[in-house]
Short mmCIF file of N, CA, C and O in Angstrom, two decimals:
data_model
loop_
_atom_site.label_atom_id
_atom_site.label_comp_id
_atom_site.label_asym_id
_atom_site.label_seq_id
_atom_site.Cartn_x
_atom_site.Cartn_y
_atom_site.Cartn_z
N UNK T 1 -81.56 -14.51 19.38
CA UNK T 1 -81.11 -13.29 20.04
C UNK T 1 -79.64 -13.03 19.70
O UNK T 1 -78.80 -13.90 19.87
N UNK T 2 -79.37 -11.83 19.24
CA UNK T 2 -78.00 -11.45 18.92
C UNK T 2 -77.19 -11.33 20.20
O UNK T 2 -77.61 -10.67 21.15
N UNK T 3 -76.03 -11.96 20.21
CA UNK T 3 -75.12 -11.83 21.35
C UNK T 3 -73.70 -11.58 20.83
O UNK T 3 -73.24 -12.28 19.93
N UNK T 4 -73.06 -10.59 21.42
CA UNK T 4 -71.66 -10.30 21.16
C UNK T 4 -70.97 -10.22 22.51
O UNK T 4 -71.33 -9.37 23.33
N UNK T 5 -70.03 -11.11 22.75
CA UNK T 5 -69.37 -11.20 24.05
C UNK T 5 -67.89 -10.93 23.87
O UNK T 5 -67.14 -11.76 23.34
N UNK T 6 -67.47 -9.77 24.35
CA UNK T 6 -66.06 -9.37 24.26
C UNK T 6 -65.28 -9.90 25.45
O UNK T 6 -65.82 -10.00 26.56
N UNK T 7 -64.03 -10.21 25.22
CA UNK T 7 -63.14 -10.68 26.28
C UNK T 7 -61.70 -10.34 25.93
O UNK T 7 -61.41 -9.95 24.80
N UNK T 8 -60.81 -10.51 26.91
CA UNK T 8 -59.39 -10.31 26.67
C UNK T 8 -58.82 -9.00 27.19
O UNK T 8 -57.62 -8.76 27.09
N UNK T 9 -59.68 -8.15 27.73
CA UNK T 9 -59.18 -6.90 28.26
C UNK T 9 -58.42 -7.11 29.56
O UNK T 9 -58.34 -8.22 30.09
N UNK T 10 -57.85 -6.03 30.07
CA UNK T 10 -57.10 -6.11 31.30
C UNK T 10 -56.25 -4.87 31.51
O UNK T 10 -56.43 -3.87 30.82
N UNK T 11 -55.35 -4.98 32.46
CA UNK T 11 -54.42 -3.90 32.76
C UNK T 11 -53.05 -4.26 32.17
O UNK T 11 -52.55 -5.36 32.40
N UNK T 12 -52.48 -3.34 31.44
CA UNK T 12 -51.20 -3.59 30.79
C UNK T 12 -50.34 -2.33 30.88
O UNK T 12 -50.87 -1.21 30.92
N UNK T 13 -49.05 -2.52 30.92
CA UNK T 13 -48.13 -1.38 30.96
C UNK T 13 -47.98 -0.77 29.57
O UNK T 13 -48.18 -1.45 28.56
N UNK T 14 -47.62 0.51 29.52
CA UNK T 14 -47.35 1.13 28.21
C UNK T 14 -46.32 0.32 27.43
O UNK T 14 -45.33 -0.16 28.00
N UNK T 15 -46.61 0.15 26.15
CA UNK T 15 -45.76 -0.67 25.31
C UNK T 15 -46.17 -2.12 25.24
O UNK T 15 -45.63 -2.88 24.41
N UNK T 16 -47.11 -2.51 26.07
CA UNK T 16 -47.55 -3.89 26.11
C UNK T 16 -48.57 -4.23 25.04
O UNK T 16 -48.93 -3.39 24.20
N UNK T 17 -49.03 -5.48 25.08
CA UNK T 17 -49.96 -5.98 24.09
C UNK T 17 -51.13 -6.70 24.74
O UNK T 17 -51.01 -7.23 25.85
N UNK T 18 -52.24 -6.70 24.05
CA UNK T 18 -53.42 -7.47 24.43
C UNK T 18 -54.09 -7.96 23.16
O UNK T 18 -54.00 -7.33 22.10
N UNK T 19 -54.79 -9.08 23.28
CA UNK T 19 -55.60 -9.58 22.18
C UNK T 19 -57.03 -9.71 22.65
O UNK T 19 -57.33 -10.49 23.57
N UNK T 20 -57.90 -8.93 22.04
CA UNK T 20 -59.31 -8.98 22.37
C UNK T 20 -60.01 -9.99 21.46
O UNK T 20 -59.65 -10.14 20.30
N UNK T 21 -61.04 -10.62 22.00
CA UNK T 21 -61.89 -11.53 21.23
C UNK T 21 -63.34 -11.11 21.37
O UNK T 21 -63.73 -10.50 22.37
N UNK T 22 -64.12 -11.45 20.38
CA UNK T 22 -65.55 -11.17 20.40
C UNK T 22 -66.27 -12.40 19.86
O UNK T 22 -66.15 -12.70 18.66
N UNK T 23 -66.97 -13.09 20.71
CA UNK T 23 -67.73 -14.28 20.31
C UNK T 23 -69.14 -13.86 19.91
O UNK T 23 -69.85 -13.23 20.70
N UNK T 24 -69.51 -14.20 18.69
CA UNK T 24 -70.80 -13.79 18.15
C UNK T 24 -71.75 -14.98 18.05
O UNK T 24 -71.34 -16.11 17.74
N UNK T 25 -73.02 -14.72 18.31
CA UNK T 25 -74.05 -15.74 18.14
C UNK T 25 -75.38 -15.07 17.89
O UNK T 25 -75.55 -13.87 18.13
N UNK T 26 -76.32 -15.84 17.39
CA UNK T 26 -77.67 -15.33 17.17
C UNK T 26 -77.88 -14.66 15.84
O UNK T 26 -78.97 -14.14 15.57
N UNK T 27 -76.85 -14.65 15.00
CA UNK T 27 -76.99 -14.09 13.65
C UNK T 27 -75.92 -14.74 12.77
O UNK T 27 -75.01 -15.41 13.27
N UNK T 28 -76.05 -14.53 11.47
CA UNK T 28 -75.10 -15.13 10.53
C UNK T 28 -73.86 -14.26 10.47
O UNK T 28 -73.77 -13.32 9.67
N UNK T 29 -72.90 -14.57 11.30
CA UNK T 29 -71.69 -13.76 11.47
C UNK T 29 -70.97 -13.51 10.14
O UNK T 29 -70.52 -12.40 9.87
N UNK T 30 -70.90 -14.52 9.31
CA UNK T 30 -70.06 -14.45 8.12
C UNK T 30 -70.56 -13.49 7.04
O UNK T 30 -69.83 -13.20 6.09
N UNK T 31 -71.77 -12.96 7.17
CA UNK T 31 -72.27 -12.04 6.14
C UNK T 31 -72.18 -10.58 6.58
O UNK T 31 -72.54 -9.69 5.81
N UNK T 32 -71.70 -10.34 7.79
CA UNK T 32 -71.61 -8.98 8.31
C UNK T 32 -70.18 -8.48 8.35
O UNK T 32 -69.28 -9.19 8.83
N UNK T 33 -69.97 -7.24 7.88
CA UNK T 33 -68.75 -6.55 8.24
C UNK T 33 -68.83 -6.24 9.73
O UNK T 33 -69.92 -5.99 10.27
N UNK T 34 -67.67 -6.28 10.38
CA UNK T 34 -67.64 -6.08 11.82
C UNK T 34 -66.68 -4.94 12.17
O UNK T 34 -65.73 -4.65 11.42
N UNK T 35 -66.92 -4.33 13.29
CA UNK T 35 -66.09 -3.22 13.73
C UNK T 35 -65.72 -3.38 15.20
O UNK T 35 -66.38 -4.10 15.96
N UNK T 36 -64.67 -2.73 15.56
CA UNK T 36 -64.32 -2.48 16.96
C UNK T 36 -64.48 -0.98 17.20
O UNK T 36 -64.02 -0.16 16.39
N UNK T 37 -65.11 -0.64 18.30
CA UNK T 37 -65.22 0.74 18.73
C UNK T 37 -64.80 0.79 20.19
O UNK T 37 -64.76 -0.24 20.87
N UNK T 38 -64.48 1.98 20.65
CA UNK T 38 -64.07 2.09 22.06
C UNK T 38 -64.62 3.37 22.66
O UNK T 38 -64.97 4.32 21.94
N UNK T 39 -64.71 3.37 23.97
CA UNK T 39 -65.19 4.54 24.69
C UNK T 39 -64.28 4.80 25.87
O UNK T 39 -64.24 4.00 26.82
N UNK T 40 -63.53 5.88 25.79
CA UNK T 40 -62.66 6.28 26.88
C UNK T 40 -63.48 6.97 27.97
O UNK T 40 -64.58 7.48 27.70
N UNK T 41 -62.96 7.02 29.18
CA UNK T 41 -63.70 7.66 30.27
C UNK T 41 -64.10 9.09 29.93
O UNK T 41 -63.27 9.91 29.51
N UNK T 42 -65.38 9.39 30.06
CA UNK T 42 -65.86 10.74 29.84
C UNK T 42 -65.97 11.16 28.38
O UNK T 42 -66.23 12.33 28.10
N UNK T 43 -65.77 10.21 27.45
CA UNK T 43 -65.80 10.56 26.03
C UNK T 43 -66.84 9.71 25.29
O UNK T 43 -67.38 8.76 25.84
N UNK T 44 -67.09 10.07 24.06
CA UNK T 44 -68.04 9.33 23.25
C UNK T 44 -67.41 8.12 22.59
O UNK T 44 -66.22 7.84 22.76
N UNK T 45 -68.22 7.39 21.84
CA UNK T 45 -67.73 6.22 21.13
C UNK T 45 -66.77 6.65 20.01
O UNK T 45 -67.04 7.61 19.29
N UNK T 46 -65.68 5.92 19.88
CA UNK T 46 -64.68 6.17 18.85
C UNK T 46 -64.53 4.90 18.01
O UNK T 46 -64.24 3.84 18.54
N UNK T 47 -64.69 5.04 16.71
CA UNK T 47 -64.46 3.91 15.80
C UNK T 47 -62.97 3.58 15.78
O UNK T 47 -62.12 4.48 15.67
N UNK T 48 -62.64 2.29 15.86
CA UNK T 48 -61.25 1.85 15.90
C UNK T 48 -60.85 1.12 14.62
O UNK T 48 -59.80 1.42 14.03
N UNK T 49 -61.69 0.16 14.20
CA UNK T 49 -61.28 -0.66 13.07
C UNK T 49 -62.49 -1.36 12.47
O UNK T 49 -63.52 -1.52 13.12
N UNK T 50 -62.34 -1.77 11.22
CA UNK T 50 -63.38 -2.45 10.49
C UNK T 50 -62.77 -3.59 9.69
O UNK T 50 -61.64 -3.49 9.19
N UNK T 51 -63.56 -4.67 9.54
CA UNK T 51 -63.15 -5.78 8.69
C UNK T 51 -64.35 -6.22 7.87
O UNK T 51 -65.48 -6.28 8.38
N UNK T 52 -64.11 -6.50 6.62
CA UNK T 52 -65.20 -6.93 5.73
C UNK T 52 -65.70 -8.31 6.15
O UNK T 52 -65.06 -9.02 6.93
N UNK T 53 -66.83 -8.71 5.58
CA UNK T 53 -67.43 -9.98 5.98
C UNK T 53 -66.50 -11.16 5.69
O UNK T 53 -66.47 -12.14 6.43
N UNK T 54 -65.71 -11.03 4.62
CA UNK T 54 -64.81 -12.11 4.24
C UNK T 54 -63.47 -12.06 4.98
O UNK T 54 -62.72 -13.03 4.98
N UNK T 55 -63.18 -10.89 5.55
CA UNK T 55 -61.89 -10.70 6.20
C UNK T 55 -60.81 -10.16 5.29
O UNK T 55 -59.70 -9.88 5.73
N UNK T 56 -61.14 -9.97 4.02
CA UNK T 56 -60.13 -9.54 3.05
C UNK T 56 -59.78 -8.07 3.23
O UNK T 56 -58.63 -7.67 3.09
N UNK T 57 -60.77 -7.26 3.53
CA UNK T 57 -60.56 -5.82 3.61
C UNK T 57 -60.61 -5.35 5.06
O UNK T 57 -61.51 -5.71 5.81
N UNK T 58 -59.61 -4.54 5.44
CA UNK T 58 -59.57 -3.98 6.79
C UNK T 58 -59.27 -2.49 6.72
O UNK T 58 -58.67 -2.00 5.75
N UNK T 59 -59.67 -1.77 7.75
CA UNK T 59 -59.34 -0.36 7.86
C UNK T 59 -59.21 0.01 9.33
O UNK T 59 -59.76 -0.68 10.19
N UNK T 60 -58.45 1.11 9.58
CA UNK T 60 -58.12 1.48 10.94
C UNK T 60 -58.21 2.99 11.13
O UNK T 60 -57.94 3.77 10.20
N UNK T 61 -58.52 3.39 12.34
CA UNK T 61 -58.41 4.79 12.71
C UNK T 61 -56.93 5.17 12.71
O UNK T 61 -56.06 4.34 13.00
N UNK T 62 -56.65 6.41 12.39
CA UNK T 62 -55.26 6.86 12.35
C UNK T 62 -54.56 6.65 13.68
O UNK T 62 -53.36 6.38 13.73
N UNK T 63 -55.31 6.76 14.77
CA UNK T 63 -54.73 6.67 16.10
C UNK T 63 -54.21 5.27 16.43
O UNK T 63 -53.39 5.12 17.36
N UNK T 64 -54.65 4.25 15.69
CA UNK T 64 -54.22 2.88 15.99
C UNK T 64 -53.52 2.21 14.82
O UNK T 64 -53.00 1.10 14.97
N UNK T 65 -53.48 2.88 13.69
CA UNK T 65 -52.89 2.28 12.50
C UNK T 65 -51.44 1.91 12.74
O UNK T 65 -50.68 2.69 13.29
N UNK T 66 -51.09 0.70 12.34
CA UNK T 66 -49.72 0.22 12.54
C UNK T 66 -49.49 -0.45 13.88
O UNK T 66 -48.46 -1.09 14.09
N UNK T 67 -50.45 -0.31 14.79
CA UNK T 67 -50.32 -0.92 16.11
C UNK T 67 -51.37 -2.01 16.36
O UNK T 67 -51.11 -2.97 17.07
N UNK T 68 -52.54 -1.84 15.81
CA UNK T 68 -53.65 -2.77 16.01
C UNK T 68 -53.89 -3.57 14.72
O UNK T 68 -53.71 -3.04 13.61
N UNK T 69 -54.33 -4.80 14.90
CA UNK T 69 -54.69 -5.66 13.76
C UNK T 69 -56.02 -6.35 14.03
O UNK T 69 -56.16 -7.04 15.04
N UNK T 70 -56.97 -6.13 13.15
CA UNK T 70 -58.27 -6.77 13.25
C UNK T 70 -58.26 -8.03 12.40
O UNK T 70 -57.65 -8.07 11.32
N UNK T 71 -58.94 -9.07 12.88
CA UNK T 71 -59.07 -10.30 12.12
C UNK T 71 -60.34 -11.02 12.54
O UNK T 71 -60.98 -10.61 13.52
N UNK T 72 -60.69 -12.05 11.80
CA UNK T 72 -61.90 -12.80 12.13
C UNK T 72 -61.74 -14.24 11.71
O UNK T 72 -60.98 -14.56 10.79
N UNK T 73 -62.48 -15.10 12.40
CA UNK T 73 -62.55 -16.52 12.04
C UNK T 73 -64.03 -16.84 11.88
O UNK T 73 -64.75 -17.03 12.87
N UNK T 74 -64.48 -16.88 10.65
CA UNK T 74 -65.90 -17.10 10.40
C UNK T 74 -66.34 -18.51 10.79
O UNK T 74 -67.51 -18.71 11.10
N UNK T 75 -65.43 -19.44 10.79
CA UNK T 75 -65.78 -20.80 11.20
C UNK T 75 -66.06 -20.86 12.70
O UNK T 75 -66.82 -21.73 13.16
N UNK T 76 -65.45 -19.94 13.44
CA UNK T 76 -65.63 -19.91 14.90
C UNK T 76 -66.53 -18.77 15.34
O UNK T 76 -66.73 -18.56 16.54
N UNK T 77 -67.07 -18.01 14.38
CA UNK T 77 -67.92 -16.86 14.70
C UNK T 77 -67.24 -15.93 15.70
O UNK T 77 -67.85 -15.46 16.68
N UNK T 78 -65.99 -15.64 15.46
CA UNK T 78 -65.22 -14.85 16.40
C UNK T 78 -64.44 -13.75 15.69
O UNK T 78 -63.85 -13.98 14.63
N UNK T 79 -64.44 -12.59 16.30
CA UNK T 79 -63.72 -11.42 15.84
C UNK T 79 -62.57 -11.16 16.81
O UNK T 79 -62.71 -11.39 18.02
N UNK T 80 -61.45 -10.67 16.30
CA UNK T 80 -60.29 -10.42 17.14
C UNK T 80 -59.76 -9.00 16.93
O UNK T 80 -59.97 -8.39 15.89
N UNK T 81 -59.02 -8.52 17.95
CA UNK T 81 -58.27 -7.29 17.81
C UNK T 81 -56.95 -7.47 18.54
O UNK T 81 -56.93 -7.55 19.78
N UNK T 82 -55.87 -7.58 17.78
CA UNK T 82 -54.54 -7.64 18.36
C UNK T 82 -54.04 -6.22 18.56
O UNK T 82 -53.98 -5.45 17.59
N UNK T 83 -53.70 -5.88 19.78
CA UNK T 83 -53.28 -4.52 20.11
C UNK T 83 -51.85 -4.55 20.62
O UNK T 83 -51.57 -5.18 21.65
N UNK T 84 -50.97 -3.89 19.91
CA UNK T 84 -49.56 -3.81 20.30
C UNK T 84 -49.18 -2.36 20.59
O UNK T 84 -49.89 -1.43 20.22
N UNK T 85 -48.03 -2.20 21.24
CA UNK T 85 -47.52 -0.85 21.54
C UNK T 85 -48.59 0.03 22.19
O UNK T 85 -48.78 1.18 21.79
N UNK T 86 -49.25 -0.53 23.16
CA UNK T 86 -50.35 0.20 23.81
C UNK T 86 -49.82 1.40 24.57
O UNK T 86 -48.72 1.38 25.13
N UNK T 87 -50.61 2.46 24.58
CA UNK T 87 -50.27 3.66 25.34
C UNK T 87 -51.48 4.08 26.18
O UNK T 87 -52.59 3.60 25.96
N UNK T 88 -51.28 4.96 27.14
CA UNK T 88 -52.39 5.33 28.04
C UNK T 88 -53.62 5.87 27.31
O UNK T 88 -54.74 5.72 27.81
N UNK T 89 -53.42 6.46 26.14
CA UNK T 89 -54.56 6.99 25.37
C UNK T 89 -55.45 5.87 24.81
O UNK T 89 -56.55 6.14 24.34
N UNK T 90 -54.98 4.63 24.88
CA UNK T 90 -55.79 3.50 24.43
C UNK T 90 -56.71 2.98 25.53
O UNK T 90 -57.51 2.07 25.28
N UNK T 91 -56.60 3.53 26.72
CA UNK T 91 -57.46 3.12 27.82
C UNK T 91 -58.92 3.41 27.49
O UNK T 91 -59.28 4.56 27.18
N UNK T 92 -59.75 2.38 27.53
CA UNK T 92 -61.15 2.53 27.14
C UNK T 92 -61.86 1.19 27.34
O UNK T 92 -61.22 0.16 27.57
N UNK T 93 -63.18 1.25 27.24
CA UNK T 93 -63.96 0.03 27.09
C UNK T 93 -64.07 -0.25 25.60
O UNK T 93 -64.46 0.63 24.83
N UNK T 94 -63.71 -1.46 25.20
CA UNK T 94 -63.71 -1.85 23.79
C UNK T 94 -64.93 -2.72 23.50
O UNK T 94 -65.20 -3.67 24.23
N UNK T 95 -65.61 -2.38 22.43
CA UNK T 95 -66.80 -3.11 22.01
C UNK T 95 -66.63 -3.60 20.57
O UNK T 95 -66.07 -2.90 19.73
N UNK T 96 -67.16 -4.78 20.30
CA UNK T 96 -67.31 -5.19 18.91
C UNK T 96 -68.75 -4.91 18.50
O UNK T 96 -69.65 -4.88 19.34
N UNK T 97 -68.94 -4.70 17.23
CA UNK T 97 -70.28 -4.36 16.75
C UNK T 97 -70.44 -4.74 15.30
O UNK T 97 -69.47 -4.68 14.52
N UNK T 98 -71.63 -5.12 14.91
CA UNK T 98 -71.93 -5.27 13.50
C UNK T 98 -71.89 -3.88 12.87
O UNK T 98 -72.36 -2.90 13.47
N UNK T 99 -71.31 -3.78 11.70
CA UNK T 99 -71.22 -2.48 11.05
C UNK T 99 -72.61 -1.91 10.83
O UNK T 99 -73.52 -2.59 10.35
N UNK T 100 -72.77 -0.66 11.22
CA UNK T 100 -74.05 0.02 11.05
C UNK T 100 -74.97 -0.08 12.25
O UNK T 100 -76.04 0.53 12.27
N UNK T 101 -74.57 -0.87 13.23
CA UNK T 101 -75.39 -1.02 14.42
C UNK T 101 -74.78 -0.22 15.58
O UNK T 101 -73.62 -0.41 15.95
N UNK T 102 -75.55 0.68 16.11
CA UNK T 102 -75.11 1.50 17.24
C UNK T 102 -76.31 1.80 18.11
O UNK T 102 -77.39 2.09 17.60
N UNK T 103 -76.17 1.75 19.40
CA UNK T 103 -74.95 1.50 20.14
C UNK T 103 -74.52 0.03 20.04
O UNK T 103 -75.30 -0.81 19.60
N UNK T 104 -73.31 -0.26 20.46
CA UNK T 104 -72.82 -1.65 20.40
C UNK T 104 -73.74 -2.58 21.19
O UNK T 104 -74.36 -2.18 22.18
N UNK T 105 -73.80 -3.82 20.73
CA UNK T 105 -74.74 -4.78 21.32
C UNK T 105 -74.13 -5.62 22.43
O UNK T 105 -74.86 -6.38 23.07
N UNK T 106 -72.81 -5.50 22.65
CA UNK T 106 -72.17 -6.26 23.71
C UNK T 106 -71.94 -5.45 24.97
O UNK T 106 -72.30 -4.27 25.03
N UNK T 107 -71.32 -6.11 25.94
CA UNK T 107 -71.09 -5.43 27.22
C UNK T 107 -69.72 -4.75 27.26
O UNK T 107 -69.45 -3.95 28.14
N UNK T 108 -68.86 -5.08 26.30
CA UNK T 108 -67.54 -4.48 26.24
C UNK T 108 -66.53 -5.15 27.16
O UNK T 108 -66.88 -5.93 28.04
N UNK T 109 -65.26 -4.83 26.92
CA UNK T 109 -64.18 -5.31 27.77
C UNK T 109 -63.25 -4.14 28.06
O UNK T 109 -62.90 -3.38 27.16
N UNK T 110 -62.88 -3.99 29.32
CA UNK T 110 -62.08 -2.84 29.76
C UNK T 110 -60.61 -3.07 29.46
O UNK T 110 -60.05 -4.12 29.81
N UNK T 111 -59.99 -2.09 28.84
CA UNK T 111 -58.55 -2.08 28.61
C UNK T 111 -57.98 -0.87 29.34
O UNK T 111 -58.42 0.26 29.10
N UNK T 112 -57.04 -1.13 30.22
CA UNK T 112 -56.40 -0.05 30.97
C UNK T 112 -54.89 -0.13 30.74
O UNK T 112 -54.28 -1.17 31.00
N UNK T 113 -54.34 0.96 30.24
CA UNK T 113 -52.90 1.03 29.98
C UNK T 113 -52.31 2.00 30.99
O UNK T 113 -52.57 3.20 30.94
N UNK T 114 -51.53 1.46 31.89
CA UNK T 114 -51.01 2.28 32.98
C UNK T 114 -49.74 1.66 33.52
O UNK T 114 -49.60 0.44 33.60
N UNK T 115 -48.82 2.53 33.93
CA UNK T 115 -47.60 2.06 34.57
C UNK T 115 -47.78 2.02 36.09
O UNK T 115 -46.88 1.61 36.81
#
């Protein structure tokens, strides 16, 4: 059974940082490109970032470029998202997902940016 378990969310002030993790199991993590997507209140899913199966290639939405960093540890079957310089527009539930799979297979982790 495929399982993706996101963690690391929370409440942070504008300008703060969070590091999200996604623990994967039930499939061969190292052969899949992975993505982070998010869903803000009352809005649809928004693609945030992608990383190739090897971790060599990454890409970002314009809204997070320069502030967020995606990475992975294939030995630990874990995906990460380092989020810096957070602003209220980043408030959302964040999901990790295998590329091409929608809706996301995990339960997500809530990130709230508020003063």
